[in-house]
Coordinates of C-alpha atoms in Angstrom, one line a residue:
Chain A
M1 CA 50.1 -3.0 11.3
I2 CA 47.7 -2.9 14.1
H3 CA 48.6 -0.6 17.1
I4 CA 47.2 -1.5 20.3
A5 CA 47.1 1.4 22.9
I6 CA 44.9 0.6 26.0
Q7 CA 45.5 3.2 28.9
S8 CA 43.0 1.5 31.3
G9 CA 40.4 -0.7 31.5
G10 CA 38.4 -3.0 33.6
Y11 CA 35.0 -4.3 34.4
E12 CA 33.5 -1.9 36.8
S13 CA 34.3 2.0 36.7
N14 CA 37.2 3.1 38.8
Q15 CA 38.3 -0.3 39.1
N16 CA 41.0 -0.6 36.5
I17 CA 42.5 -4.1 35.7
L18 CA 44.6 -2.8 32.8
H19 CA 47.4 -0.1 32.9
D20 CA 49.4 1.0 29.9
I21 CA 49.1 -1.8 27.4
H22 CA 50.8 -0.9 24.2
F23 CA 52.0 -3.3 21.5
D24 CA 52.0 -3.7 17.8
L25 CA 50.8 -6.6 15.7
I26 CA 52.6 -6.8 12.4
P27 CA 51.5 -8.7 9.4
G28 CA 52.7 -12.2 9.0
Q29 CA 53.8 -12.3 12.7
L30 CA 52.3 -14.5 15.4
V31 CA 52.2 -12.6 19.0
G32 CA 52.1 -14.6 22.1
L33 CA 50.1 -13.0 24.9
I34 CA 51.6 -14.5 27.9
G35 CA 50.8 -14.2 31.6
S36 CA 49.8 -16.2 34.8
N37 CA 46.1 -16.7 35.7
G38 CA 44.4 -13.6 36.2
A39 CA 47.3 -11.4 34.8
G40 CA 44.9 -9.6 32.4
K41 CA 45.5 -11.6 28.9
S42 CA 41.7 -12.4 28.5
T43 CA 40.7 -8.9 29.7
T44 CA 43.4 -7.2 27.2
I45 CA 41.5 -9.3 24.5
Q46 CA 38.2 -8.2 25.7
A47 CA 39.1 -4.6 25.7
M48 CA 40.8 -4.9 22.1
M49 CA 37.5 -6.3 20.9
G50 CA 35.6 -3.6 22.6
T51 CA 33.6 -5.9 24.7
L52 CA 35.2 -4.7 28.0
P53 CA 32.6 -2.6 30.0
Y54 CA 35.3 0.3 30.7
M55 CA 38.3 1.1 28.4
E56 CA 40.3 4.1 27.8
G57 CA 42.6 4.2 24.9
S58 CA 42.5 3.7 21.0
V59 CA 42.2 0.1 19.3
Q60 CA 41.2 0.1 15.7
L61 CA 41.0 -3.7 14.6
P62 CA 40.0 -4.7 11.1
A63 CA 37.5 -7.6 10.6
Y64 CA 39.0 -10.6 12.7
G65 CA 38.5 -14.2 13.4
Y66 CA 38.2 -15.0 17.1
V67 CA 38.9 -18.2 19.1
P68 CA 37.3 -17.5 22.5
E69 CA 38.9 -18.8 25.6
R70 CA 35.9 -21.2 26.1
P71 CA 33.6 -22.4 23.3
I72 CA 30.9 -20.2 22.8
L73 CA 28.0 -22.1 20.7
Y74 CA 24.6 -21.3 19.5
E75 CA 22.1 -23.8 21.4
Y76 CA 19.7 -23.9 18.3
F77 CA 22.1 -24.4 15.6
T78 CA 23.7 -27.4 14.2
L79 CA 27.2 -27.4 13.3
Q80 CA 26.4 -27.0 9.6
E81 CA 24.3 -24.1 10.4
H82 CA 26.9 -22.4 12.5
I83 CA 29.1 -22.5 9.4
D84 CA 26.1 -21.4 7.2
F85 CA 25.4 -18.6 9.2
L86 CA 29.0 -17.5 9.3
I87 CA 29.5 -17.9 5.8
R88 CA 26.5 -16.0 4.9
S89 CA 27.3 -13.2 7.2
V90 CA 30.9 -12.4 6.4
G91 CA 30.5 -11.1 3.1
Q92 CA 33.1 -13.1 1.3
D93 CA 32.9 -15.4 -1.4
D94 CA 30.3 -18.2 -0.4
S95 CA 31.8 -21.0 -2.6
V96 CA 35.3 -20.4 -1.2
L97 CA 34.3 -20.2 2.2
Q98 CA 32.1 -23.5 1.9
Q99 CA 35.4 -25.2 0.4
R100 CA 37.4 -24.0 3.2
A101 CA 35.0 -24.8 5.9
N102 CA 34.6 -28.4 4.5
K103 CA 38.6 -28.7 4.6
L104 CA 38.7 -27.6 8.1
C105 CA 36.1 -30.0 9.1
E106 CA 37.9 -32.9 7.5
T107 CA 41.1 -31.5 9.3
F108 CA 39.4 -31.6 12.7
Q109 CA 37.4 -34.7 11.9
L110 CA 34.0 -33.2 12.3
T111 CA 32.5 -34.0 8.9
T112 CA 30.3 -36.8 10.4
K113 CA 29.0 -34.5 13.0
L114 CA 27.6 -31.6 10.6
S115 CA 23.8 -32.2 11.4
E116 CA 24.3 -32.4 15.1
Y117 CA 24.1 -29.6 17.7
P118 CA 27.8 -28.9 18.9
T119 CA 26.5 -28.0 22.3
K120 CA 26.3 -31.7 22.7
F121 CA 29.8 -32.2 21.7
S122 CA 32.8 -33.1 24.1
K123 CA 34.7 -30.1 25.2
G124 CA 37.7 -30.9 22.7
M125 CA 35.3 -31.1 19.9
Q126 CA 33.8 -27.7 20.8
Q127 CA 37.0 -26.3 20.7
K128 CA 37.6 -27.6 17.3
V129 CA 34.2 -26.1 16.2
M130 CA 35.6 -22.7 17.5
L131 CA 38.6 -23.1 15.2
I132 CA 36.5 -24.1 12.1
L133 CA 34.5 -20.8 12.7
A134 CA 37.4 -18.6 13.2
F135 CA 39.4 -19.9 10.5
T136 CA 36.8 -20.6 7.6
P137 CA 36.9 -16.7 6.6
R138 CA 39.9 -15.1 5.6
Y139 CA 41.0 -12.1 7.6
S140 CA 44.0 -9.9 8.1
F141 CA 43.9 -10.5 11.8
Y142 CA 43.2 -13.5 14.1
I143 CA 42.8 -13.3 18.1
V144 CA 43.1 -17.0 19.5
D145 CA 42.6 -17.2 23.2
E146 CA 43.9 -20.3 24.9
P147 CA 43.3 -22.3 21.5
F148 CA 45.0 -25.4 22.8
M149 CA 42.7 -26.2 25.6
G150 CA 41.2 -29.6 25.3
L151 CA 42.5 -30.4 22.0
D152 CA 44.0 -33.8 21.4
P153 CA 47.9 -33.8 20.3
Q154 CA 46.8 -34.5 16.7
A155 CA 44.3 -31.4 16.7
M156 CA 46.9 -29.3 18.3
R157 CA 49.7 -30.3 15.5
R158 CA 47.0 -29.3 12.9
L159 CA 46.3 -26.1 14.5
I160 CA 50.0 -25.1 14.6
Q161 CA 50.3 -26.0 11.0
L162 CA 47.2 -23.6 10.4
L163 CA 48.9 -20.9 12.3
N164 CA 51.8 -21.1 10.2
E165 CA 49.9 -21.2 6.9
L166 CA 48.1 -17.9 8.0
K167 CA 51.3 -16.4 9.1
Q168 CA 52.7 -17.1 5.6
Q169 CA 49.8 -15.7 4.0
G170 CA 50.5 -12.4 5.8
A171 CA 47.9 -12.4 8.5
S172 CA 48.7 -11.0 12.0
I173 CA 47.7 -13.3 14.9
L174 CA 47.6 -12.7 18.8
M175 CA 47.5 -15.7 20.7
S176 CA 47.0 -16.0 24.6
T177 CA 48.2 -19.1 25.9
H178 CA 49.6 -20.9 29.0
A179 CA 51.4 -23.5 26.7
L180 CA 54.7 -21.7 27.0
D181 CA 56.8 -24.4 25.4
T182 CA 54.5 -24.4 22.2
A183 CA 54.3 -20.7 22.3
E184 CA 58.1 -20.5 22.2
K185 CA 58.3 -22.6 19.2
I186 CA 55.7 -20.8 17.1
C187 CA 55.6 -17.3 18.2
D188 CA 57.7 -14.5 16.5
R189 CA 57.3 -12.2 19.5
F190 CA 55.9 -12.1 22.9
V191 CA 54.2 -9.7 25.4
L192 CA 54.5 -10.7 28.9
I193 CA 51.6 -9.4 31.1
H194 CA 51.6 -9.4 34.8
E195 CA 49.0 -7.6 37.0
G196 CA 47.3 -6.1 34.2
T197 CA 50.5 -4.3 32.9
I198 CA 53.1 -5.3 30.5
L199 CA 56.0 -7.0 32.2
K200 CA 58.1 -7.1 28.9
K201 CA 57.7 -7.5 25.2
G202 CA 59.7 -8.3 22.1
T203 CA 61.3 -11.3 20.7
L204 CA 62.3 -14.4 22.6
A205 CA 66.0 -12.9 22.5
E206 CA 64.8 -9.4 23.5
I207 CA 62.8 -11.0 26.4
K208 CA 65.8 -13.0 27.6
D209 CA 68.3 -10.0 27.1
G210 CA 69.3 -8.8 30.5
V211 CA 67.5 -11.5 32.5
N212 CA 69.6 -13.9 34.6
V213 CA 68.2 -17.5 33.5
E214 CA 69.5 -21.1 34.2
D215 CA 68.0 -22.3 30.9
N216 CA 67.0 -20.5 27.6
S217 CA 63.2 -21.2 28.0
L218 CA 60.5 -18.8 27.6
L219 CA 59.1 -20.1 31.2
A220 CA 62.6 -19.6 32.9
A221 CA 62.7 -16.0 31.4
F222 CA 59.2 -15.3 32.6
D223 CA 59.7 -16.6 36.0
A224 CA 63.0 -14.6 36.4
L225 CA 61.2 -11.4 35.4
L226 CA 58.5 -12.0 37.9
E227 CA 60.9 -12.5 40.6
V228 CA 62.5 -9.1 39.6
K229 CA 59.2 -7.7 39.8
K230 CA 58.6 -8.9 43.3
Chain B
M1 CA 5.9 -21.1 67.7
K2 CA 8.8 -18.6 67.7
L3 CA 10.6 -20.6 65.1
F4 CA 7.4 -21.2 62.9
R5 CA 6.8 -17.4 63.1
K6 CA 10.3 -16.6 62.2
R7 CA 10.5 -18.8 59.2
L8 CA 6.8 -17.4 58.0
S9 CA 8.2 -14.0 58.1
R10 CA 11.2 -14.9 56.2
Q11 CA 9.1 -16.5 53.6
W12 CA 6.9 -13.6 53.2
Q13 CA 10.0 -11.1 53.1
F14 CA 11.4 -13.3 50.4
N15 CA 8.1 -13.2 48.3
L16 CA 8.0 -9.4 48.7
T17 CA 11.6 -9.0 47.5
I18 CA 11.0 -11.2 44.5
F19 CA 7.9 -9.1 43.7
K20 CA 9.5 -5.9 44.3
S21 CA 12.3 -7.1 42.0
I22 CA 9.6 -7.3 38.9
A23 CA 6.8 -4.9 40.0
D24 CA 8.3 -1.6 39.3
W25 CA 5.9 1.3 38.4
T26 CA 5.7 0.2 34.8
V27 CA 4.5 -3.3 35.9
W28 CA 1.7 -1.4 38.1
V29 CA 0.7 1.1 35.3
Y30 CA 0.7 -1.4 32.4
L31 CA 0.0 -4.7 33.9
C32 CA -1.3 -4.9 37.3
I33 CA -4.0 -2.0 37.6
P34 CA -5.2 -2.7 34.1
A35 CA -5.8 -6.3 34.8
A36 CA -7.5 -5.6 37.9
L37 CA -9.8 -3.3 36.6
F38 CA -10.4 -5.4 33.6
S39 CA -11.2 -8.4 35.9
Y40 CA -13.3 -6.4 38.1
F41 CA -15.5 -4.9 35.2
L42 CA -15.6 -8.3 33.7
Y43 CA -17.0 -9.9 36.7
R44 CA -19.5 -7.0 37.3
E45 CA -20.7 -7.2 33.8
T46 CA -21.1 -11.0 33.5
I47 CA -21.6 -12.9 36.5
M48 CA -23.0 -10.2 38.6
Q49 CA -25.4 -9.6 35.5
K50 CA -26.2 -13.2 35.3
Q51 CA -24.4 -13.3 32.1
F52 CA -22.7 -16.5 32.1
G53 CA -21.6 -16.8 28.4
L54 CA -19.4 -19.8 27.6
L55 CA -20.2 -21.4 31.1
E56 CA -23.8 -22.0 29.8
W57 CA -22.5 -24.5 27.7
V58 CA -20.3 -26.2 30.2
P59 CA -22.0 -29.3 31.7
F60 CA -22.1 -29.2 35.5
E61 CA -20.1 -32.3 35.9
V62 CA -17.0 -30.9 34.0
F63 CA -17.5 -27.6 35.7
L64 CA -17.2 -29.4 39.0
F65 CA -14.3 -31.7 38.0
V66 CA -12.3 -28.4 36.8
L67 CA -13.3 -26.7 40.0
F68 CA -12.1 -29.6 42.3
Y69 CA -8.8 -30.0 40.3
F70 CA -8.2 -26.2 40.5
L71 CA -8.9 -26.1 44.4
Q72 CA -6.5 -28.8 45.2
M73 CA -3.6 -27.1 44.0
G74 CA -2.0 -26.0 47.4
I75 CA 0.6 -27.9 49.4
I76 CA 0.7 -28.3 53.4
R77 CA 3.9 -26.3 54.5
S78 CA 6.2 -28.0 56.9
F79 CA 8.7 -24.9 56.9
L80 CA 11.5 -27.3 57.2
E81 CA 14.8 -26.4 56.2
P82 CA 17.7 -28.8 55.1
A83 CA 19.8 -28.2 58.2
D84 CA 16.7 -29.4 60.4
Q85 CA 17.9 -33.0 59.6
L86 CA 20.8 -32.3 61.9
F87 CA 19.3 -30.2 64.7
L88 CA 15.6 -29.8 64.7
I89 CA 14.8 -33.5 64.2
Q90 CA 16.4 -34.3 67.6
Q91 CA 14.1 -31.7 69.3
K92 CA 10.8 -33.5 69.2
A93 CA 8.7 -30.8 70.7
H94 CA 10.1 -28.2 68.6
W95 CA 9.5 -30.3 65.5
R96 CA 6.0 -31.3 66.2
K97 CA 5.0 -27.5 67.0
L98 CA 6.6 -26.4 63.7
L99 CA 4.8 -29.1 61.5
V100 CA 1.6 -28.5 63.3
S101 CA 1.8 -24.7 62.8
G102 CA 2.7 -25.5 59.3
L103 CA -0.3 -27.6 59.0
I104 CA -2.8 -25.2 60.5
Y105 CA -1.5 -22.2 58.6
S106 CA -1.5 -23.9 55.1
L107 CA -5.1 -25.5 55.9
S108 CA -6.5 -21.9 57.1
L109 CA -5.1 -20.4 53.9
Q110 CA -6.7 -23.1 51.8
I111 CA -9.9 -22.8 53.4
L112 CA -9.7 -19.2 52.8
F113 CA -9.1 -19.6 49.4
N114 CA -11.6 -22.2 48.7
V115 CA -14.4 -19.9 50.3
L116 CA -13.2 -17.0 48.3
V117 CA -13.5 -18.8 45.1
L118 CA -16.9 -20.6 45.8
G119 CA -18.2 -17.1 47.2
M120 CA -17.3 -15.8 43.7
L121 CA -19.0 -18.5 41.9
F122 CA -21.9 -18.2 44.3
L123 CA -24.2 -16.7 41.7
V124 CA -23.2 -19.4 39.2
F125 CA -24.1 -22.1 41.4
I126 CA -27.5 -20.6 42.2
H127 CA -28.5 -19.1 39.0
L128 CA -26.9 -21.3 36.4
Y129 CA -26.6 -24.7 38.0
H130 CA -29.6 -24.2 40.4
L131 CA -27.8 -25.6 43.6
T132 CA -28.8 -25.0 47.2
V133 CA -26.6 -23.4 49.9
L134 CA -26.3 -26.9 51.3
E135 CA -24.9 -28.4 48.3
I136 CA -22.5 -25.4 47.8
M137 CA -21.3 -26.4 51.3
L138 CA -20.9 -30.0 50.2
I139 CA -18.8 -28.8 47.2
F140 CA -16.7 -26.8 49.8
C141 CA -16.3 -30.0 52.0
L142 CA -15.2 -32.1 49.1
S143 CA -12.7 -29.6 47.9
V144 CA -11.0 -29.6 51.3
T145 CA -11.1 -33.5 51.3
T146 CA -9.4 -33.4 47.7
Y147 CA -6.9 -31.0 48.8
L148 CA -6.0 -33.1 51.8
W149 CA -5.7 -36.2 50.0
K150 CA -3.5 -34.7 47.5
Q151 CA -1.0 -34.0 50.2
F152 CA -0.3 -37.8 50.5
I153 CA 0.0 -38.2 46.7
V154 CA 2.8 -35.7 46.4
R155 CA 4.6 -37.0 49.2
T156 CA 4.8 -40.7 47.9
D157 CA 7.5 -42.2 45.8
F158 CA 5.3 -42.7 42.7
R159 CA 6.7 -41.5 39.3
E160 CA 5.5 -37.9 38.3
W161 CA 3.2 -39.2 35.6
F162 CA 1.4 -41.6 37.9
Q163 CA 1.2 -38.7 40.4
T164 CA -0.5 -36.4 38.0
I165 CA -3.1 -39.2 37.1
L166 CA -4.0 -39.9 40.9
Q167 CA -4.3 -36.2 41.0
L168 CA -6.8 -36.2 38.1
L169 CA -8.4 -39.2 39.5
L170 CA -9.2 -37.3 42.9
P171 CA -11.5 -34.4 41.4
L172 CA -13.4 -37.2 39.3
I173 CA -14.1 -39.2 42.5
M174 CA -15.2 -36.2 44.3
T175 CA -17.4 -35.0 41.3
A176 CA -19.1 -38.5 41.5
L177 CA -19.6 -38.5 45.2
F178 CA -21.2 -35.1 44.8
L179 CA -23.6 -36.5 42.0
V180 CA -24.4 -39.8 43.5
V181 CA -24.3 -39.5 47.4
P182 CA -27.2 -37.4 49.1
T183 CA -26.2 -34.1 50.2
F184 CA -26.3 -34.8 54.1
L185 CA -24.7 -38.3 53.7
G186 CA -22.1 -36.7 51.4
M187 CA -21.2 -34.0 53.9
F188 CA -21.1 -36.7 56.8
I189 CA -18.7 -38.8 54.6
S190 CA -16.6 -35.8 53.5
C191 CA -16.2 -34.7 57.1
A192 CA -15.3 -38.1 58.3
I193 CA -12.6 -38.4 55.6
I194 CA -11.4 -34.8 56.5
A195 CA -10.6 -35.9 60.0
L196 CA -9.2 -39.4 59.1
L197 CA -6.8 -37.6 56.6
L198 CA -5.7 -34.9 59.3
A199 CA -5.3 -37.7 61.8
L200 CA -3.2 -39.7 59.4
Y201 CA -1.1 -36.8 58.2
I202 CA -0.2 -36.0 62.1
Q203 CA 0.5 -39.4 62.8
R204 CA 2.5 -40.0 59.7
Y205 CA 4.5 -36.7 59.3
V206 CA 4.3 -34.9 62.6
F207 CA 4.8 -37.8 65.0
R208 CA 7.3 -39.5 62.6
H209 CA 10.6 -38.2 61.2
H210 CA 11.3 -40.9 58.7
S211 CA 9.4 -38.7 55.8
F212 CA 11.8 -35.8 56.3
D213 CA 13.0 -35.8 52.4
K214 CA 9.5 -35.9 51.3
L215 CA 8.4 -33.1 53.5
L216 CA 11.3 -31.1 52.4
R217 CA 10.9 -31.7 48.9
A218 CA 7.2 -30.8 49.0
D219 CA 7.9 -27.6 51.1
R220 CA 10.7 -26.4 48.8
A221 CA 8.6 -26.8 46.0
Q222 CA 5.9 -24.5 47.5
Y223 CA 8.6 -22.2 49.0
Y224 CA 9.9 -21.4 45.3
L225 CA 6.5 -21.2 43.9
L226 CA 6.4 -17.6 43.5
V227 CA 9.9 -17.4 42.3
G228 CA 9.1 -20.0 39.7
T229 CA 6.3 -18.1 38.5
V230 CA 8.2 -14.9 38.2
F231 CA 10.8 -16.8 36.3
S232 CA 8.2 -18.0 33.8
L233 CA 6.7 -14.5 33.5
S234 CA 10.0 -12.3 33.3
K235 CA 12.1 -12.7 30.1
E236 CA 14.9 -11.1 31.8
L237 CA 14.8 -13.8 34.6
Q238 CA 14.2 -16.5 32.4
S239 CA 17.4 -16.1 30.3
M240 CA 19.1 -16.9 33.6
K241 CA 17.8 -20.4 33.4
A242 CA 19.3 -23.2 31.7
P243 CA 17.5 -23.5 28.3
K244 CA 15.4 -26.9 28.1
K245 CA 17.3 -29.5 26.7
T246 CA 17.3 -30.1 22.7
G247 CA 17.9 -33.4 21.1
K248 CA 21.1 -34.1 19.6
K249 CA 19.9 -33.0 16.2
P250 CA 16.9 -31.2 14.9
R251 CA 14.2 -33.2 13.3
Y252 CA 12.9 -30.5 11.0
F253 CA 14.0 -27.5 9.0
T254 CA 17.6 -29.1 8.8
K255 CA 18.4 -27.1 5.7
R256 CA 18.5 -23.5 4.8
I257 CA 14.9 -22.3 4.8
I258 CA 15.2 -18.4 4.4
Q259 CA 17.6 -16.4 2.4
D260 CA 18.5 -13.9 5.1
E261 CA 20.6 -15.7 7.6
V262 CA 19.6 -13.4 10.7
V263 CA 15.9 -13.8 10.0
E264 CA 16.7 -17.6 9.7
L265 CA 18.4 -17.6 13.1
I266 CA 15.3 -16.0 14.7
V267 CA 13.0 -18.5 13.2
K268 CA 14.8 -21.5 13.8
T269 CA 15.4 -20.5 17.4
F270 CA 11.8 -19.8 17.9
I271 CA 11.0 -23.2 16.5
R272 CA 13.6 -25.1 18.4
N273 CA 13.5 -23.5 21.8
K274 CA 10.6 -25.0 23.7
T275 CA 10.1 -22.3 26.1
Y276 CA 9.7 -19.8 23.4
K277 CA 7.3 -22.0 21.3
W278 CA 5.1 -23.3 24.0
A279 CA 5.0 -19.7 25.8
Y280 CA 3.8 -18.4 22.7
L281 CA 1.3 -21.0 21.7
R282 CA 0.0 -20.5 25.4
L283 CA -0.5 -16.9 24.7
I284 CA -2.3 -17.5 21.6
G285 CA -4.4 -20.4 23.1
I286 CA -5.5 -18.5 26.1
T287 CA -6.4 -15.3 24.0
L288 CA -8.5 -17.3 21.4
F289 CA -10.2 -19.2 24.3
L290 CA -11.0 -15.9 25.8
Y291 CA -13.1 -14.7 22.8
F292 CA -15.5 -17.4 23.6
V293 CA -16.0 -16.1 27.3
L294 CA -15.7 -12.5 27.2
P295 CA -18.5 -10.0 26.5
F296 CA -18.2 -7.9 23.3
W297 CA -16.6 -4.9 24.8
A298 CA -14.0 -6.9 26.5
Q299 CA -13.3 -8.6 23.3
I300 CA -12.5 -5.3 21.5
L301 CA -10.1 -4.5 24.4
L302 CA -8.6 -8.0 24.0
V303 CA -7.7 -7.3 20.3
I304 CA -5.8 -4.5 21.0
A305 CA -4.0 -6.0 24.1
T306 CA -3.3 -9.1 21.8
H307 CA -1.5 -6.9 19.5
F308 CA 1.0 -5.4 22.3
M309 CA 1.2 -8.5 24.0
L310 CA 2.5 -10.1 20.7
K311 CA 4.7 -7.2 19.9
G312 CA 6.1 -7.2 23.6
Y313 CA 6.8 -11.0 23.5
T314 CA 8.3 -10.9 20.1
N315 CA 10.5 -8.1 21.1
S316 CA 11.7 -9.6 24.3
V317 CA 12.6 -13.1 22.5
I318 CA 14.5 -11.4 20.0
T319 CA 16.4 -9.2 22.3
E320 CA 17.3 -12.5 24.0
M321 CA 18.6 -14.0 20.7
R322 CA 20.4 -10.8 20.1
E323 CA 22.2 -10.6 23.4
H324 CA 23.4 -14.2 22.9
P325 CA 27.3 -14.4 23.4
I326 CA 27.5 -16.2 20.1
H327 CA 27.5 -12.8 18.4
V328 CA 31.1 -12.2 19.4
I329 CA 31.8 -14.8 16.9
F330 CA 29.3 -13.9 14.2
Q331 CA 29.7 -10.2 14.3
I332 CA 26.1 -8.9 12.8
S333 CA 25.9 -5.2 12.5
A334 CA 23.0 -3.5 14.5
E335 CA 21.3 -2.4 11.1
R336 CA 21.3 -6.1 10.0
W337 CA 19.6 -6.9 13.3
N338 CA 17.1 -4.3 13.2
A339 CA 16.0 -5.1 9.6
A340 CA 15.6 -8.7 10.5
Q341 CA 13.8 -7.7 13.5
L342 CA 11.4 -5.8 11.8
T343 CA 10.8 -8.5 9.0
V344 CA 10.0 -11.1 11.6
K345 CA 7.7 -8.7 13.8
S346 CA 5.8 -7.6 10.7
K347 CA 5.2 -10.9 9.3
L348 CA 4.5 -12.8 12.4
I349 CA 2.4 -10.1 14.2
R350 CA 0.4 -8.9 11.1
S351 CA -0.3 -12.6 9.9
I352 CA -1.6 -13.4 13.5
M353 CA -3.4 -10.1 14.0
V354 CA -5.4 -10.9 10.5
F355 CA -6.1 -14.3 12.0
V356 CA -7.2 -13.0 15.5
I357 CA -9.4 -10.5 13.8
V358 CA -11.2 -13.0 11.4
Y359 CA -11.4 -15.2 14.5
F360 CA -13.0 -12.5 16.4
I361 CA -15.5 -11.5 13.7
G362 CA -16.3 -15.4 13.3
V363 CA -17.0 -15.7 17.1
N364 CA -19.4 -13.0 17.3
L365 CA -21.2 -13.8 14.0
F366 CA -21.7 -17.6 14.7
F367 CA -21.8 -18.1 18.4

């Protein structure tokens, strides 16, 4: 189990954006990090990864796969070279990783683009490259930040299948997303963030518990919690 | 005039701010002061001692062509700003005063620059090429003519490559004029052309407003000249620029070329990043050329400087690669990076230094 304990954090000293973010990531579970724009989801992820300039707290992460909010690509590497570099640098069985990368390229229909620079791809295709790079190695933990952004419906369906497979294999996954209807279907637990602090956390039933909502959706519960907070 | 003074002072403040942003004490100590001292001693030990080195092999015609090309570099500033299209353009008197002041300012600066350059080359003209003072004055007049003529070329709608050809043609014509036409006649012709070009410039750009875009474009290019230079010199600022576009796919080294993936990343980036590649080749090219021109003592200093330049350049380029955001995905340890950096640096710098030293010995033995 991974325990996240962030006391405070931000981009400048004495200007904390995050306050008391504590939650657990259990093996075989997908946790949805939910919040409005600017709530602090990506900042929380950065604090976990150790890339936030100022952070107080303790986060011990194992080696992990990461899908960033916006595609990050190397201008001077082709797709094949991105994959090849990753395979060589993670220190897992090269042939197994190569097979998995090939399968992912087929899944996301990028096999014909291997010799091209991904920086020249469309936004959706770049997002698929990010997914291939994150899911080629086998990790016990994955961070996926807005993974559905720019994906076509087929790719979204394949990604959901992939996340389910990883869960079944015992991986912990933290997913930040605005797609609440999808999150509601695939996440096991939720961490609702508002203004840099946790609004509520738990399973969907626990989130809804004590909240007066018209329908049973996560969105309605989230809205109601925000109203109460105001 | 008030508007001109205000804009001129803003320009110099801007230049000063840019200069201050890069020239901290380390730049002064390690670059500016040594470069100035080196240039002074080099000038004193070569031209002032009538030791012209490589110049002795350069034919006068080629020398003159290069000189004319070099002396036409500047642009006549209009000191126009984008918003002037809305307001100043309607105030004819202010518009004309601003443009005339810009013309006088730019022309004065150019004349000063040309006099300075020709003054520094005075001994070369007299002792190497055996010119008279009158002939040097003709070179000055022709250089101003080239400069003024160029102003019309850069304000045309011609494609950039065609403008470049015209800009190469101008010094060629001036060289021919100097060689063919007798000195007095040449001076008369060149003064007449200068007067004509000035009148044409005033009539075309000062009294008419329809060339606003062309004037503004040329002026902006000159305004940002220092910034552009600073950008190309400073690695830190260079990283803020969008990288030069690469093709859809690489042409060479498409397969795995080195077993160590971090070394491969450095090498492939170096080969595929046009800025890195050309800056590096420029550095080597200029250095190798200098061995032909400099006296022996300066060549020894240059060998040492070459080592430090290559080391500094390679370091800054690798640091830029290392700080790329992709490493959030690739997660390479600092130890791996350091090892790869050391491998690349030692192989690259050592092999080039061996070549430079062999070249240095060769130049001194055979030339």
